[in-house]
Amino acid sequence: MRIRATAAALTVSGALALTAFTVPVAQAVDGPQAAAAEAGTSAGADEQYGDTAISNVVVNGGKDVVAGISNLVPVKVTFTATDNSGIDNTSGYAVLYHGTDVESSDAGAEPTQEVGGATNCATVSATTATCTMTFSIDPQANLANYAAGSWKVWAIASGKDGDYTLRENAKTFGMKRYSKLTTNASPEPVKKGATITVTGLLSRANWDTYKYAGYTNQTVTLQYRPKTSTTYKTIKTITSSSTGTLKTTVTASADGYFRYKFAGTSTTPAVTSTSDFVDVQ
């Protein structure tokens, strides 16, 4: 008899939508545990039987997951599982998803390991195991623009005695659209006291069209450092246009470097452009 939980992922219409399949999470159980096993568990809410626990969930080394328009993005998820009887090392499993809960999520991803019998956990002690799952995010199959922002980790593990825990939201993390930023200061060279025009473009990955598009109406700072210094200072704050372009002017004072800097948002990571040097004569 097995405790079974619904969870899953199949690629549908450009996003990885969750659908039902069963994930075995414990070996055969007898006695007092049989009734719980017969009833099964649902992925739609937290479930607990016995003393199994999941903790220390880490996604992508604690950093946001940032995806462009084509390259696969590897994402590692680890968590600690504990049970007084030890952990069934084939029971650790996780699903990444976007939405209110895993059963109604609108996007997700599945581990590269086979489900059922895969040894995702490694024994640390008689009561503890570290579980590791590797995901591969394909922007053109698993993502859409509406899915940028906060994602969650659904996780499950079982003890050798049939105890188990299922966490609907074991961890939240950011899934962001890769950003780009350019800077061009001209003319070069320029006379001291003359006007320098600094242009640029703030763009980000579009997961619907698989192209980069201007990020509009965003606050961007213009920074400058003299040739004789190693420190940049913000000299202006401007807003990107309806196409993501940037343009402002400054007065030429001394040889130096200009760059634009974007602080980022909940859907798009921070980015700093390459510096552009201007020779002031």
GROMACS .gro file of C-alpha atoms in nm:
model
  281
    1MET     CA    1   0.000   0.000   0.000
    2ARG     CA    2   0.140   0.346  -0.087
    3ILE     CA    3   0.066   0.703   0.006
    4ARG     CA    4   0.020   0.886  -0.323
    5ALA     CA    5   0.008   1.257  -0.408
    6THR     CA    6  -0.107   1.433  -0.723
    7ALA     CA    7   0.137   1.673  -0.882
    8ALA     CA    8   0.275   1.713  -1.227
    9ALA     CA    9   0.378   1.892  -1.533
   10LEU     CA   10   0.319   1.872  -1.905
   11THR     CA   11   0.408   2.130  -2.167
   12VAL     CA   12   0.093   2.302  -2.292
   13SER     CA   13   0.070   2.609  -2.519
   14GLY     CA   14   0.404   2.767  -2.431
   15ALA     CA   15   0.377   2.726  -2.054
   16LEU     CA   16   0.434   2.420  -1.841
   17ALA     CA   17   0.088   2.364  -1.699
   18LEU     CA   18   0.035   2.126  -1.410
   19THR     CA   19  -0.178   1.821  -1.468
   20ALA     CA   20  -0.239   1.506  -1.267
   21PHE     CA   21  -0.001   1.219  -1.227
   22THR     CA   22   0.079   1.016  -0.919
   23VAL     CA   23   0.406   1.034  -0.733
   24PRO     CA   24   0.476   0.743  -0.493
   25VAL     CA   25   0.607   0.896  -0.172
   26ALA     CA   26   0.642   0.599   0.063
   27GLN     CA   27   0.702   0.227   0.068
   28ALA     CA   28   0.433  -0.022   0.173
   29VAL     CA   29   0.290   0.059   0.516
   30ASP     CA   30   0.092  -0.152   0.760
   31GLY     CA   31  -0.095  -0.126   1.087
   32PRO     CA   32  -0.208   0.221   1.206
   33GLN     CA   33  -0.069   0.388   0.893
   34ALA     CA   34  -0.276   0.185   0.649
   35ALA     CA   35  -0.588   0.400   0.679
   36ALA     CA   36  -0.395   0.716   0.604
   37ALA     CA   37  -0.227   0.552   0.308
   38GLU     CA   38  -0.559   0.430   0.172
   39ALA     CA   39  -0.699   0.783   0.187
   40GLY     CA   40  -0.403   0.925  -0.005
   41THR     CA   41  -0.299   1.291  -0.010
   42SER     CA   42  -0.370   1.589  -0.229
   43ALA     CA   43  -0.127   1.837  -0.383
   44GLY     CA   44  -0.377   2.117  -0.323
   45ALA     CA   45  -0.277   2.179   0.040
   46ASP     CA   46  -0.018   2.091   0.302
   47GLU     CA   47  -0.036   1.734   0.430
   48GLN     CA   48   0.131   1.577   0.733
   49TYR     CA   49   0.143   1.223   0.870
   50GLY     CA   50   0.388   1.145   1.147
   51ASP     CA   51   0.709   1.332   1.216
   52THR     CA   52   0.860   1.376   0.868
   53ALA     CA   53   0.973   1.736   0.808
   54ILE     CA   54   1.114   1.944   0.521
   55SER     CA   55   1.338   2.244   0.588
   56ASN     CA   56   1.624   2.452   0.443
   57VAL     CA   57   1.471   2.475   0.095
   58VAL     CA   58   1.713   2.653  -0.143
   59VAL     CA   59   1.634   2.742  -0.505
   60ASN     CA   60   1.911   2.834  -0.750
   61GLY     CA   61   2.161   2.895  -0.473
   62GLY     CA   62   1.932   3.156  -0.318
   63LYS     CA   63   1.931   3.377  -0.629
   64ASP     CA   64   1.647   3.474  -0.862
   65VAL     CA   65   1.606   3.257  -1.169
   66VAL     CA   66   1.668   3.475  -1.476
   67ALA     CA   67   1.572   3.350  -1.822
   68GLY     CA   68   1.632   3.496  -2.166
   69ILE     CA   69   1.453   3.398  -2.486
   70SER     CA   70   1.620   3.075  -2.594
   71ASN     CA   71   1.890   2.928  -2.370
   72LEU     CA   72   1.790   2.656  -2.124
   73VAL     CA   73   1.829   2.768  -1.763
   74PRO     CA   74   1.939   2.500  -1.512
   75VAL     CA   75   1.782   2.538  -1.168
   76LYS     CA   76   1.887   2.328  -0.870
   77VAL     CA   77   1.653   2.283  -0.573
   78THR     CA   78   1.773   2.133  -0.246
   79PHE     CA   79   1.602   2.069   0.085
   80THR     CA   80   1.664   1.884   0.409
   81ALA     CA   81   1.425   1.601   0.501
   82THR     CA   82   1.412   1.449   0.849
   83ASP     CA   83   1.227   1.159   1.013
   84ASN     CA   84   1.308   0.963   1.330
   85SER     CA   85   1.312   0.641   1.127
   86GLY     CA   86   1.523   0.785   0.845
   87ILE     CA   87   1.423   0.915   0.502
   88ASP     CA   88   1.317   0.703   0.204
   89ASN     CA   89   1.569   0.838  -0.046
   90THR     CA   90   1.337   0.771  -0.341
   91SER     CA   91   1.059   0.986  -0.195
   92GLY     CA   92   1.199   1.339  -0.226
   93TYR     CA   93   1.032   1.535  -0.503
   94ALA     CA   94   0.953   1.896  -0.593
   95VAL     CA   95   0.760   2.098  -0.849
   96LEU     CA   96   0.820   2.463  -0.937
   97TYR     CA   97   0.502   2.654  -1.013
   98HIS     CA   98   0.344   2.996  -1.062
   99GLY     CA   99  -0.004   3.062  -0.926
  100THR     CA  100  -0.210   3.038  -0.610
  101ASP     CA  101  -0.160   2.664  -0.562
  102VAL     CA  102  -0.001   2.374  -0.746
  103GLU     CA  103  -0.324   2.220  -0.877
  104SER     CA  104  -0.445   2.543  -1.039
  105SER     CA  105  -0.105   2.681  -1.134
  106ASP     CA  106  -0.057   2.828  -1.480
  107ALA     CA  107   0.310   2.736  -1.523
  108GLY     CA  108   0.561   2.498  -1.373
  109ALA     CA  109   0.858   2.274  -1.436
  110GLU     CA  110   0.951   1.915  -1.364
  111PRO     CA  111   1.276   1.760  -1.246
  112THR     CA  112   1.502   1.588  -1.497
  113GLN     CA  113   1.504   1.273  -1.281
  114GLU     CA  114   1.255   0.996  -1.339
  115VAL     CA  115   0.957   1.001  -1.104
  116GLY     CA  116   0.907   0.693  -0.887
  117GLY     CA  117   1.220   0.505  -0.785
  118ALA     CA  118   1.461   0.791  -0.857
  119THR     CA  119   1.707   0.846  -0.573
  120ASN     CA  120   1.676   1.223  -0.527
  121CYS     CA  121   1.789   1.220  -0.163
  122ALA     CA  122   2.122   1.135  -0.003
  123THR     CA  123   2.149   1.008   0.353
  124VAL     CA  124   2.327   1.245   0.591
  125SER     CA  125   2.252   1.062   0.917
  126ALA     CA  126   2.014   0.803   1.061
  127THR     CA  127   1.737   1.065   1.064
  128THR     CA  128   1.834   1.315   0.793
  129ALA     CA  129   1.876   1.332   0.416
  130THR     CA  130   1.955   1.607   0.168
  131CYS     CA  131   1.727   1.600  -0.137
  132THR     CA  132   1.841   1.751  -0.467
  133MET     CA  133   1.640   1.803  -0.786
  134THR     CA  134   1.760   1.957  -1.110
  135PHE     CA  135   1.521   2.150  -1.331
  136SER     CA  136   1.575   2.281  -1.683
  137ILE     CA  137   1.370   2.590  -1.769
  138ASP     CA  138   1.308   2.638  -2.142
  139PRO     CA  139   1.179   2.993  -2.207
  140GLN     CA  140   1.010   2.884  -2.528
  141ALA     CA  141   0.829   2.591  -2.367
  142ASN     CA  142   0.793   2.667  -1.998
  143LEU     CA  143   0.745   3.043  -1.971
  144ALA     CA  144   0.515   3.328  -2.075
  145ASN     CA  145   0.524   3.695  -1.976
  146TYR     CA  146   0.241   3.659  -1.726
  147ALA     CA  147   0.451   3.407  -1.534
  148ALA     CA  148   0.728   3.653  -1.445
  149GLY     CA  149   0.753   3.732  -1.075
  150SER     CA  150   0.703   3.517  -0.768
  151TRP     CA  151   0.710   3.137  -0.801
  152LYS     CA  152   0.671   2.863  -0.540
  153VAL     CA  153   0.816   2.522  -0.461
  154TRP     CA  154   0.585   2.226  -0.393
  155ALA     CA  155   0.782   1.959  -0.206
  156ILE     CA  156   0.726   1.614  -0.060
  157ALA     CA  157   0.930   1.356   0.133
  158SER     CA  158   0.862   1.034   0.324
  159GLY     CA  159   1.017   0.848   0.615
  160LYS     CA  160   1.108   0.480   0.598
  161ASP     CA  161   0.818   0.407   0.834
  162GLY     CA  162   0.559   0.555   0.596
  163ASP     CA  163   0.534   0.895   0.764
  164TYR     CA  164   0.535   1.183   0.515
  165THR     CA  165   0.507   1.558   0.471
  166LEU     CA  166   0.382   1.757   0.173
  167ARG     CA  167   0.445   2.132   0.154
  168GLU     CA  168   0.231   2.333  -0.086
  169ASN     CA  169   0.457   2.638  -0.060
  170ALA     CA  170   0.789   2.520   0.078
  171LYS     CA  171   0.971   2.820  -0.069
  172THR     CA  172   0.908   3.125  -0.287
  173PHE     CA  173   1.157   3.258  -0.540
  174GLY     CA  174   1.174   3.505  -0.828
  175MET     CA  175   1.148   3.407  -1.196
  176LYS     CA  176   1.265   3.709  -1.397
  177ARG     CA  177   1.295   3.824  -1.758
  178TYR     CA  178   1.659   3.880  -1.859
  179SER     CA  179   1.739   4.249  -1.907
  180LYS     CA  180   1.985   4.442  -2.123
  181LEU     CA  181   2.106   4.802  -2.103
  182THR     CA  182   2.327   5.007  -2.336
  183THR     CA  183   2.499   5.346  -2.314
  184ASN     CA  184   2.641   5.570  -2.588
  185ALA     CA  185   2.787   5.913  -2.510
  186SER     CA  186   2.866   6.148  -2.800
  187PRO     CA  187   3.028   6.335  -2.962
  188GLU     CA  188   3.372   6.184  -2.902
  189PRO     CA  189   3.598   6.374  -2.856
  190VAL     CA  190   3.421   6.683  -2.728
  191LYS     CA  191   3.532   7.032  -2.622
  192LYS     CA  192   3.513   7.125  -2.255
  193GLY     CA  193   3.188   7.308  -2.184
  194ALA     CA  194   3.012   7.158  -2.484
  195THR     CA  195   2.703   6.934  -2.464
  196ILE     CA  196   2.731   6.556  -2.443
  197THR     CA  197   2.426   6.355  -2.543
  198VAL     CA  198   2.394   6.018  -2.367
  199THR     CA  199   2.159   5.766  -2.528
  200GLY     CA  200   2.078   5.406  -2.447
  201LEU     CA  201   1.821   5.129  -2.453
  202LEU     CA  202   1.667   4.930  -2.168
  203SER     CA  203   1.522   4.604  -2.298
  204ARG     CA  204   1.417   4.267  -2.159
  205ALA     CA  205   1.322   3.921  -2.275
  206ASN     CA  206   0.969   3.882  -2.410
  207TRP     CA  207   0.859   3.525  -2.332
  208ASP     CA  208   0.559   3.556  -2.565
  209THR     CA  209   0.744   3.657  -2.882
  210TYR     CA  210   1.091   3.515  -2.798
  211LYS     CA  211   1.252   3.850  -2.878
  212TYR     CA  212   1.393   4.138  -2.674
  213ALA     CA  213   1.171   4.444  -2.641
  214GLY     CA  214   1.210   4.787  -2.482
  215TYR     CA  215   1.117   4.812  -2.115
  216THR     CA  216   0.901   5.123  -2.102
  217ASN     CA  217   0.848   5.392  -1.839
  218GLN     CA  218   1.124   5.269  -1.607
  219THR     CA  219   1.348   5.480  -1.385
  220VAL     CA  220   1.714   5.462  -1.489
  221THR     CA  221   2.010   5.652  -1.344
  222LEU     CA  222   2.298   5.803  -1.542
  223GLN     CA  223   2.631   5.762  -1.367
  224TYR     CA  224   2.970   5.920  -1.431
  225ARG     CA  225   3.325   5.872  -1.309
  226PRO     CA  226   3.624   6.088  -1.401
  227LYS     CA  227   3.917   5.914  -1.570
  228THR     CA  228   4.121   5.973  -1.254
  229SER     CA  229   3.866   5.804  -1.025
  230THR     CA  230   3.737   5.451  -0.964
  231THR     CA  231   3.402   5.560  -0.819
  232TYR     CA  232   3.081   5.622  -1.014
  233LYS     CA  233   2.835   5.886  -0.899
  234THR     CA  234   2.475   5.930  -1.010
  235ILE     CA  235   2.434   6.258  -1.194
  236LYS     CA  236   2.082   6.222  -1.340
  237THR     CA  237   1.768   6.012  -1.313
  238ILE     CA  238   1.554   5.967  -1.624
  239THR     CA  239   1.265   5.752  -1.745
  240SER     CA  240   1.277   5.514  -2.039
  241SER     CA  241   1.053   5.606  -2.332
  242SER     CA  242   0.755   5.416  -2.473
  243THR     CA  243   1.006   5.205  -2.666
  244GLY     CA  244   1.260   5.168  -2.386
  245THR     CA  245   1.505   5.425  -2.523
  246LEU     CA  246   1.702   5.662  -2.301
  247LYS     CA  247   1.829   6.011  -2.381
  248THR     CA  248   1.965   6.299  -2.179
  249THR     CA  249   2.237   6.567  -2.200
  250VAL     CA  250   2.522   6.678  -1.975
  251THR     CA  251   2.797   6.939  -1.995
  252ALA     CA  252   3.146   6.814  -2.079
  253SER     CA  253   3.386   6.885  -1.791
  254ALA     CA  254   3.666   6.627  -1.795
  255ASP     CA  255   3.769   6.295  -1.947
  256GLY     CA  256   3.546   6.026  -1.801
  257TYR     CA  257   3.310   5.733  -1.828
  258PHE     CA  258   2.930   5.733  -1.854
  259ARG     CA  259   2.696   5.443  -1.787
  260TYR     CA  260   2.326   5.380  -1.725
  261LYS     CA  261   2.209   5.172  -1.430
  262PHE     CA  262   1.869   5.007  -1.374
  263ALA     CA  263   1.769   4.894  -1.022
  264GLY     CA  264   1.533   4.617  -1.138
  265THR     CA  265   1.171   4.527  -1.060
  266SER     CA  266   0.982   4.224  -0.932
  267THR     CA  267   0.978   4.079  -1.285
  268THR     CA  268   1.308   4.205  -1.426
  269PRO     CA  269   1.660   4.193  -1.276
  270ALA     CA  270   1.887   4.489  -1.216
  271VAL     CA  271   2.136   4.565  -1.492
  272THR     CA  272   2.424   4.807  -1.547
  273SER     CA  273   2.545   4.896  -1.894
  274THR     CA  274   2.900   4.886  -2.020
  275SER     CA  275   3.072   5.222  -1.968
  276ASP     CA  276   3.137   5.463  -2.256
  277PHE     CA  277   3.447   5.684  -2.236
  278VAL     CA  278   3.444   6.044  -2.357
  279ASP     CA  279   3.762   6.238  -2.432
  280VAL     CA  280   3.715   6.601  -2.328
  281GLN     CA  281   3.958   6.844  -2.494
   0.00000   0.00000   0.00000
